[in-house]
């Protein structure tokens, strides 16, 4: 904004502004309540500590209400982490955007920002007892005395603001936190030797440190097979402890003649507890491999659970592939078939999303696939340059998909699709885009 005199406005300065012709829109008039009969608009620049003031661009009334009601928090737990704003069920990236215009933040005379301190009349100097006020304080006091009624008092000037954009939550910190709180001895019943040591993290602690909303974090905890709730804390179930439990569980199911699709959960939990496996851990493992209630309190004498044959077979396949590499598929299939419980049959289709054959025929094991699309596709297409669309779908589980997008959008962003020989009769194929 330009005044009658050229120059830069500083703290405590007074800048008279000419008004436009009568009837024309007047800058700042509506906000300040200046009546049309005024011939000039005076801006006074107060000496205020305003480094903490940030402008946030809000795109919806829903977000505004959420902020006003305290339902959103800003997170950046590490110095190099991106800043995010989280509501109860969504995550937003916060970005600083510089503008070419300067924005004057003004407050009326009733605002606390411009009220004199208690016990001091307006216009009195601010300074240490018995001391001489500094020049900035004297200028501010002079401005307060000289600013006529109806003028605007500028609290601060900003040339940047924050913008928000909904994004997918970032669970890297969740992986680290759960990894640091392994179940340890939680495979046992926890009844001997006193109380269990406190391990893991409460949901509140995870929400404070993970860049995601509470709803998104809870959904992820319930989805993943290595996270288990014990009391009010979430712990990581290690592969070793889960594998040991499954081996005993398979033996007990066989001994008692229980059907994999109709497990009497109360009897199963009691039987495993006798083998010093915690009831919560047994229930969790059954739920990961099939179906079971989320909480122990829901288990009664008549409660039935199940274990899905494919999931149990995949568990044993992963166990074998972690031990050694296989140059051919046939030896692996034979060893795998001899490892699973009696009566279960394995097939190569069960390996989708876990392992595949490369051009040489060797079995390539993917223990943990990257969540981000670029990293996942880089890894998959390094092993197999071309993929059938139907085969690729099985490898997309757990992929990070930005809000507002579907799986097909992610595929279109990173891959090129085509029908061989240009004929729709041939299966749809995908190759990497050359960028």
Coordinates of C-alpha atoms in Angstrom, one line a residue:
X1 CA 0.0 0.0 0.0
X2 CA 1.3 3.5 -0.9
X3 CA 0.9 6.6 1.2
X4 CA 1.3 10.3 0.5
X5 CA 5.0 10.2 1.3
X6 CA 7.4 7.7 -0.1
X7 CA 9.1 5.5 2.4
X8 CA 9.0 2.4 4.4
X9 CA 6.7 2.0 7.4
X10 CA 8.3 0.7 10.5
X11 CA 7.1 -0.1 14.0
X12 CA 5.5 2.9 15.7
X13 CA 5.2 4.9 12.4
X14 CA 2.0 6.5 11.3
X15 CA 1.0 6.4 7.6
X16 CA -1.9 8.5 6.3
X17 CA -3.7 7.0 3.3
X18 CA -5.7 9.0 0.8
X19 CA -9.2 7.8 0.2
X20 CA -10.7 7.3 -3.3
X21 CA -13.5 9.3 -4.7
X22 CA -16.8 9.3 -2.9
X23 CA -18.7 6.1 -3.7
X24 CA -15.7 4.1 -4.9
X25 CA -14.6 1.0 -2.9
X26 CA -12.2 2.0 -0.1
X27 CA -9.4 -0.4 0.9
X28 CA -9.8 -1.6 4.4
X29 CA -13.0 0.3 4.9
X30 CA -15.2 -2.7 5.5
X31 CA -12.8 -4.4 7.9
X32 CA -12.1 -1.2 9.9
X33 CA -15.6 0.1 9.9
X34 CA -14.5 3.5 8.6
X35 CA -17.4 5.7 7.6
X36 CA -17.5 7.3 4.1
X37 CA -17.3 10.8 5.5
X38 CA -13.7 10.3 6.5
X39 CA -11.3 11.8 4.1
X40 CA -8.2 9.8 5.1
X41 CA -7.3 6.5 6.6
X42 CA -4.5 6.4 9.1
X43 CA -2.3 3.3 9.5
X44 CA -0.3 2.9 12.7
X45 CA 2.3 0.2 13.0
X46 CA 2.5 -1.2 16.4
X47 CA 5.5 -2.8 18.0
X48 CA 4.3 -6.3 18.5
X49 CA 6.0 -9.7 18.7
X50 CA 4.4 -11.4 15.7
X51 CA 7.0 -14.0 14.5
X52 CA 4.6 -16.8 15.6
X53 CA 1.7 -15.5 13.5
X54 CA 1.1 -17.7 10.4
X55 CA -1.7 -17.5 7.8
X56 CA -3.3 -20.8 7.0
X57 CA -5.4 -21.1 3.8
X58 CA -8.5 -23.2 4.6
X59 CA -10.4 -24.8 1.7
X60 CA -13.6 -25.9 3.4
X61 CA -16.0 -24.9 6.2
X62 CA -15.5 -28.4 7.7
X63 CA -11.8 -27.8 8.1
X64 CA -12.5 -24.4 9.6
X65 CA -14.8 -25.9 12.2
X66 CA -12.3 -28.6 13.0
X67 CA -9.6 -26.1 13.7
X68 CA -11.9 -23.8 15.7
X69 CA -12.9 -26.8 17.9
X70 CA -9.4 -28.0 18.5
X71 CA -9.8 -31.1 16.4
X72 CA -6.5 -30.8 14.4
X73 CA -2.9 -30.8 15.3
X74 CA 0.4 -29.9 13.5
X75 CA 3.1 -32.6 13.6
X76 CA 6.8 -32.7 12.7
X77 CA 8.4 -35.0 15.2
X78 CA 11.8 -34.9 13.6
X79 CA 13.7 -31.8 12.2
X80 CA 13.9 -33.2 8.7
X81 CA 10.3 -34.5 8.6
X82 CA 7.7 -32.8 6.5
X83 CA 5.1 -30.8 8.4
X84 CA 1.6 -32.3 8.5
X85 CA -1.8 -31.3 9.9
X86 CA -3.9 -34.1 11.2
X87 CA -7.6 -34.2 12.0
X88 CA -9.2 -37.2 13.6
X89 CA -9.4 -39.1 10.3
X90 CA -7.3 -37.3 7.6
X91 CA -3.7 -36.2 7.1
X92 CA -2.7 -33.0 5.2
X93 CA 0.7 -31.8 4.0
X94 CA 1.5 -28.2 5.1
X95 CA 3.5 -26.1 2.6
X96 CA 4.8 -22.6 2.9
X97 CA 3.8 -20.5 -0.1
X98 CA 5.4 -17.0 -0.7
X99 CA 3.2 -14.3 -2.3
X100 CA 4.2 -11.3 -4.3
X101 CA 1.9 -9.1 -2.2
X102 CA 2.2 -8.0 1.4
X103 CA -0.7 -8.7 3.7
X104 CA -1.4 -6.3 6.6
X105 CA -2.9 -7.9 9.6
X106 CA -5.0 -5.3 11.5
X107 CA -6.9 -5.4 14.7
X108 CA -9.5 -3.0 16.0
X109 CA -9.1 -1.0 19.2
X110 CA -10.9 -3.6 21.3
X111 CA -8.4 -6.3 20.5
X112 CA -6.1 -7.6 23.3
X113 CA -3.2 -7.1 20.9
X114 CA -3.5 -3.4 21.2
X115 CA -4.8 -2.9 24.7
X116 CA -2.3 -1.4 27.2
X117 CA -1.1 -3.7 30.0
X118 CA -3.0 -3.9 33.2
X119 CA -2.2 -1.0 35.5
X120 CA -0.9 1.2 32.7
X121 CA -2.8 3.9 30.9
X122 CA -2.8 3.8 27.1
X123 CA 0.1 5.7 25.7
X124 CA 2.3 5.2 28.7
X125 CA 5.9 4.1 27.9
X126 CA 6.8 0.5 28.3
X127 CA 10.2 -0.2 29.9
X128 CA 12.0 -1.5 32.8
X129 CA 11.3 0.2 36.2
X130 CA 13.2 3.4 36.5
X131 CA 14.7 3.0 33.0
X132 CA 14.3 5.0 29.8
X133 CA 12.1 3.5 27.2
X134 CA 13.8 2.4 24.0
X135 CA 13.3 4.2 20.8
X136 CA 10.9 1.5 19.3
X137 CA 8.8 1.7 22.5
X138 CA 8.7 5.5 22.3
X139 CA 7.6 5.3 18.7
X140 CA 4.9 2.9 19.5
X141 CA 3.7 5.0 22.3
X142 CA 3.7 8.1 20.1
X143 CA 1.8 6.2 17.4
X144 CA -0.8 5.1 19.9
X145 CA -1.3 8.7 21.1
X146 CA -1.5 10.2 17.7
X147 CA -3.6 7.5 16.0
X148 CA -7.0 9.0 15.5
X149 CA -10.2 7.1 16.2
X150 CA -11.2 5.0 13.2
X151 CA -7.7 4.4 12.0
X152 CA -6.2 1.0 11.5
X153 CA -3.5 -0.4 13.7
X154 CA -1.3 -2.9 11.8
X155 CA -0.2 -5.8 13.9
X156 CA 2.2 -7.3 11.4
X157 CA 3.0 -7.6 7.7
X158 CA 3.3 -11.1 6.1
X159 CA 4.3 -12.1 2.6
X160 CA 3.7 -15.9 2.9
X161 CA 1.0 -18.3 4.0
X162 CA 0.5 -22.0 4.7
X163 CA -1.4 -24.2 2.2
X164 CA -2.7 -27.7 3.1
X165 CA -3.3 -30.7 0.8
X166 CA -4.7 -34.0 1.8
X167 CA -2.1 -36.8 1.6
X168 CA -1.7 -40.4 2.6
X169 CA -0.3 -41.0 6.1
X170 CA 3.4 -41.8 6.6
X171 CA 3.9 -45.0 8.7
X172 CA 7.7 -45.1 8.7
X173 CA 7.8 -43.9 12.3
X174 CA 5.1 -46.5 13.2
X175 CA 7.4 -49.2 11.8
X176 CA 10.3 -47.9 14.0
X177 CA 8.3 -47.6 17.1
X178 CA 6.8 -51.0 16.9
X179 CA 10.2 -52.4 16.1
X180 CA 11.6 -50.8 19.2
X181 CA 8.8 -52.4 21.3
X182 CA 9.0 -56.1 20.3
X183 CA 6.8 -58.5 22.2
X184 CA 9.9 -60.1 23.8
X185 CA 8.5 -62.6 26.3
X186 CA 4.9 -61.8 25.5
X187 CA 4.6 -65.2 23.9
X188 CA 4.3 -66.6 27.4
X189 CA 1.2 -66.5 29.6
X190 CA 2.6 -63.7 31.7
X191 CA 1.3 -65.2 34.9
X192 CA 4.5 -66.5 36.4
X193 CA 7.2 -64.4 37.9
X194 CA 5.1 -61.3 38.6
X195 CA 3.9 -58.6 36.2
X196 CA 5.1 -58.3 32.6
X197 CA 7.5 -55.4 31.9
X198 CA 5.9 -52.5 30.2
X199 CA 6.6 -52.6 26.4
X200 CA 5.1 -51.1 23.3
X201 CA 3.2 -47.8 23.0
X202 CA -0.3 -46.6 23.8
X203 CA -2.4 -45.4 20.9
X204 CA -2.0 -41.8 22.3
X205 CA 1.8 -42.1 22.1
X206 CA 1.6 -43.4 18.5
X207 CA -0.7 -40.6 17.5
X208 CA 1.7 -38.1 18.9
X209 CA 4.7 -39.4 17.0
X210 CA 3.3 -40.8 13.7
X211 CA 2.4 -38.6 10.8
X212 CA -1.1 -39.7 10.4
X213 CA -4.6 -39.2 11.9
X214 CA -5.8 -41.3 14.8
X215 CA -8.3 -43.2 12.6
X216 CA -5.7 -43.9 10.0
X217 CA -3.1 -45.2 12.5
X218 CA -5.7 -47.4 14.3
X219 CA -6.8 -48.9 10.9
X220 CA -3.2 -49.6 10.0
X221 CA -2.5 -51.3 13.4
X222 CA -5.5 -53.5 13.0
X223 CA -4.6 -54.4 9.4
X224 CA -1.0 -55.4 9.9
X225 CA -0.2 -58.9 11.2
X226 CA 2.8 -57.9 13.3
X227 CA 0.9 -55.4 15.6
X228 CA -1.0 -56.7 18.6
X229 CA -2.8 -54.9 21.4
X230 CA -2.1 -56.0 25.0
X231 CA -4.1 -53.9 27.4
X232 CA -3.8 -50.3 26.4
X233 CA -0.5 -50.8 24.5
X234 CA 0.4 -51.9 21.1
X235 CA 3.4 -54.2 20.6
X236 CA 5.1 -55.9 17.7
X237 CA 4.7 -59.7 17.3
X238 CA 8.0 -60.9 16.0
X239 CA 8.2 -63.5 13.2
X240 CA 10.0 -65.9 15.5
X241 CA 7.4 -65.8 18.3
X242 CA 4.5 -66.1 15.8
X243 CA 6.2 -69.0 14.1
X244 CA 6.8 -70.9 17.3
X245 CA 3.1 -70.4 18.3
X246 CA 1.8 -71.6 14.9
X247 CA 3.9 -74.8 15.1
X248 CA 2.3 -75.6 18.5
X249 CA -1.1 -74.5 17.4
X250 CA -1.0 -76.8 14.3
X251 CA 0.0 -79.7 16.5
X252 CA -2.8 -79.1 19.0
X253 CA -5.5 -78.8 16.3
X254 CA -4.3 -82.1 14.9
X255 CA -4.3 -83.8 18.3
X256 CA -7.8 -82.7 19.2
X257 CA -9.3 -83.3 15.8
X258 CA -10.5 -79.7 15.4
X259 CA -11.5 -78.5 11.9
X260 CA -9.6 -75.5 10.5
X261 CA -12.8 -73.8 9.7
X262 CA -14.5 -74.5 13.1
X263 CA -12.0 -73.9 15.9
X264 CA -13.6 -73.8 19.4
X265 CA -11.7 -70.7 20.4
X266 CA -12.2 -70.9 24.2
X267 CA -10.8 -74.5 24.2
X268 CA -8.0 -73.5 21.8
X269 CA -6.9 -70.6 23.9
X270 CA -7.0 -72.7 27.1
X271 CA -5.0 -75.4 25.4
X272 CA -2.3 -73.0 24.2
X273 CA -2.2 -71.3 27.6
X274 CA -1.2 -74.6 29.1
X275 CA 1.8 -74.5 26.7
X276 CA 2.6 -71.0 28.1
X277 CA 1.3 -69.0 25.2
X278 CA -0.5 -65.8 26.1
X279 CA -4.2 -65.9 25.2
X280 CA -4.0 -62.5 23.5
X281 CA -1.2 -63.7 21.3
X282 CA -3.0 -66.9 20.3
X283 CA -6.1 -65.0 19.5
X284 CA -4.1 -62.5 17.4
X285 CA -2.4 -65.1 15.4
X286 CA -5.6 -66.9 14.6
X287 CA -7.2 -63.6 13.5
X288 CA -4.2 -62.9 11.2
X289 CA -4.4 -66.4 9.7
X290 CA -8.2 -66.4 9.5
X291 CA -11.1 -65.1 11.6
X292 CA -11.4 -64.4 15.3
X293 CA -12.8 -61.6 17.5
X294 CA -10.6 -58.6 18.1
X295 CA -10.7 -58.8 21.9
X296 CA -10.6 -61.6 24.4
X297 CA -13.7 -60.3 26.1
X298 CA -15.7 -61.4 23.0
X299 CA -14.6 -65.0 23.3
X300 CA -17.2 -67.3 25.0
X301 CA -17.7 -71.0 25.2
X302 CA -19.6 -71.0 21.9
X303 CA -17.3 -68.7 19.9
X304 CA -15.9 -70.3 16.8
X305 CA -12.8 -69.1 14.8
X306 CA -11.1 -70.3 11.6
X307 CA -7.8 -70.5 9.9
X308 CA -7.7 -70.1 6.1
X309 CA -5.7 -72.8 4.4
X310 CA -4.0 -70.5 1.9
X311 CA -2.8 -68.1 4.6
X312 CA -1.3 -71.0 6.7
X313 CA 0.4 -72.4 3.6
X314 CA 1.9 -68.9 2.7
X315 CA 3.3 -68.7 6.3
X316 CA 5.3 -71.9 5.7
X317 CA 6.4 -70.7 2.3
X318 CA 7.7 -67.5 3.7
X319 CA 9.5 -69.5 6.5
X320 CA 11.3 -71.7 3.8
X321 CA 12.2 -68.7 1.6
X322 CA 13.8 -66.9 4.5
X323 CA 16.1 -69.8 5.2
X324 CA 17.6 -70.3 1.7
X325 CA 17.4 -69.4 -2.0
X326 CA 16.0 -71.7 -4.6
X327 CA 17.4 -71.8 -8.2
X328 CA 14.3 -73.7 -9.5
X329 CA 10.7 -73.7 -8.5
X330 CA 10.2 -77.5 -8.5
X331 CA 12.5 -78.2 -5.5
X332 CA 10.9 -75.5 -3.5
X333 CA 7.4 -76.7 -4.3
X334 CA 8.3 -80.2 -3.1
X335 CA 9.8 -79.0 0.1
X336 CA 6.9 -76.7 0.7
X337 CA 4.4 -79.4 0.2
X338 CA 6.1 -81.6 2.8
X339 CA 6.1 -78.7 5.4
X340 CA 2.4 -77.7 5.5
X341 CA -0.1 -79.6 7.7
X342 CA -1.3 -83.0 6.5
X343 CA -4.3 -82.6 4.1
X344 CA -3.3 -79.2 2.8
X345 CA -2.3 -78.7 -0.8
X346 CA 0.0 -76.0 -2.1
X347 CA 0.0 -74.3 -5.4
X348 CA 2.2 -71.7 -7.3
X349 CA -0.8 -69.3 -7.3
X350 CA -0.5 -69.0 -3.5
X351 CA 2.9 -67.3 -4.0
X352 CA 1.4 -64.3 -5.7
X353 CA 2.5 -61.2 -3.7
X354 CA 5.3 -63.2 -2.1
X355 CA 7.6 -64.8 -4.7
X356 CA 7.9 -65.2 -8.4
X357 CA 10.2 -66.8 -11.0
X358 CA 12.6 -64.6 -12.9
X359 CA 13.8 -65.3 -16.5
X360 CA 16.3 -67.9 -15.4
X361 CA 13.6 -69.9 -13.5
X362 CA 15.0 -69.0 -10.0
X363 CA 12.5 -68.2 -7.2
X364 CA 12.8 -64.5 -6.2
X365 CA 11.5 -63.8 -2.7
X366 CA 10.0 -60.4 -1.8
X367 CA 10.1 -60.3 2.0
X368 CA 8.9 -56.7 2.3
X369 CA 7.8 -54.6 -0.6
X370 CA 8.1 -50.8 -0.5
X371 CA 4.9 -48.9 0.2
X372 CA 5.5 -46.0 -2.2
X373 CA 4.5 -46.8 -5.8
X374 CA 7.8 -45.8 -7.4
X375 CA 9.9 -48.0 -5.1
X376 CA 7.5 -50.9 -5.5
X377 CA 7.4 -50.8 -9.3
X378 CA 11.2 -50.3 -9.6
X379 CA 11.6 -53.5 -7.6
X380 CA 9.0 -55.6 -9.5
X381 CA 9.9 -54.5 -13.0
X382 CA 13.6 -55.0 -12.3
X383 CA 12.8 -58.8 -12.0
X384 CA 10.1 -59.0 -14.7
X385 CA 10.1 -56.2 -17.4
X386 CA 6.5 -56.9 -18.5
X387 CA 3.6 -57.8 -16.4
X388 CA 0.1 -59.1 -17.2
X389 CA -2.5 -56.8 -15.6
X390 CA -4.2 -59.7 -13.8
X391 CA -0.8 -60.9 -12.3
X392 CA 0.2 -57.4 -11.2
X393 CA -2.9 -56.8 -9.1
X394 CA -1.8 -59.4 -6.6
X395 CA 1.3 -57.3 -5.9
X396 CA -0.4 -54.0 -5.0
X397 CA -1.6 -54.8 -1.5
X398 CA -0.4 -52.3 1.0
X399 CA 0.6 -49.8 -1.7
X400 CA 0.3 -46.1 -0.6
X401 CA -2.5 -44.5 -2.7
X402 CA -3.0 -40.7 -2.4
X403 CA -6.4 -39.5 -1.3
X404 CA -8.8 -39.0 -4.2
X405 CA -6.9 -41.6 -6.4
X406 CA -7.7 -45.2 -7.2
X407 CA -5.3 -48.1 -8.0
X408 CA -5.9 -47.5 -11.7
X409 CA -4.7 -43.9 -11.3
X410 CA -1.5 -45.0 -9.7
X411 CA -0.9 -47.6 -12.5
X412 CA -1.5 -44.9 -15.1
X413 CA 0.9 -42.5 -13.4
X414 CA 3.8 -45.0 -13.3
X415 CA 3.2 -47.6 -16.0
X416 CA 2.3 -47.8 -19.7
X417 CA -0.4 -50.3 -20.7
X418 CA -0.9 -52.0 -24.0
X419 CA -2.4 -55.0 -25.8
X420 CA 0.2 -57.1 -27.7
X421 CA -0.1 -56.7 -31.4
X422 CA -2.7 -54.0 -30.7
X423 CA -5.4 -56.6 -30.3
X424 CA -7.9 -56.4 -27.5
X425 CA -8.1 -60.2 -27.6
X426 CA -4.6 -60.3 -26.1
X427 CA -4.2 -59.8 -22.3
X428 CA -3.5 -56.3 -21.1
X429 CA 0.2 -55.8 -20.3
X430 CA 2.2 -53.2 -18.3
X431 CA 5.7 -51.9 -18.7
X432 CA 7.5 -49.0 -16.9
X433 CA 7.2 -45.6 -18.3
X434 CA 10.4 -44.0 -19.5
X435 CA 10.7 -40.7 -17.8

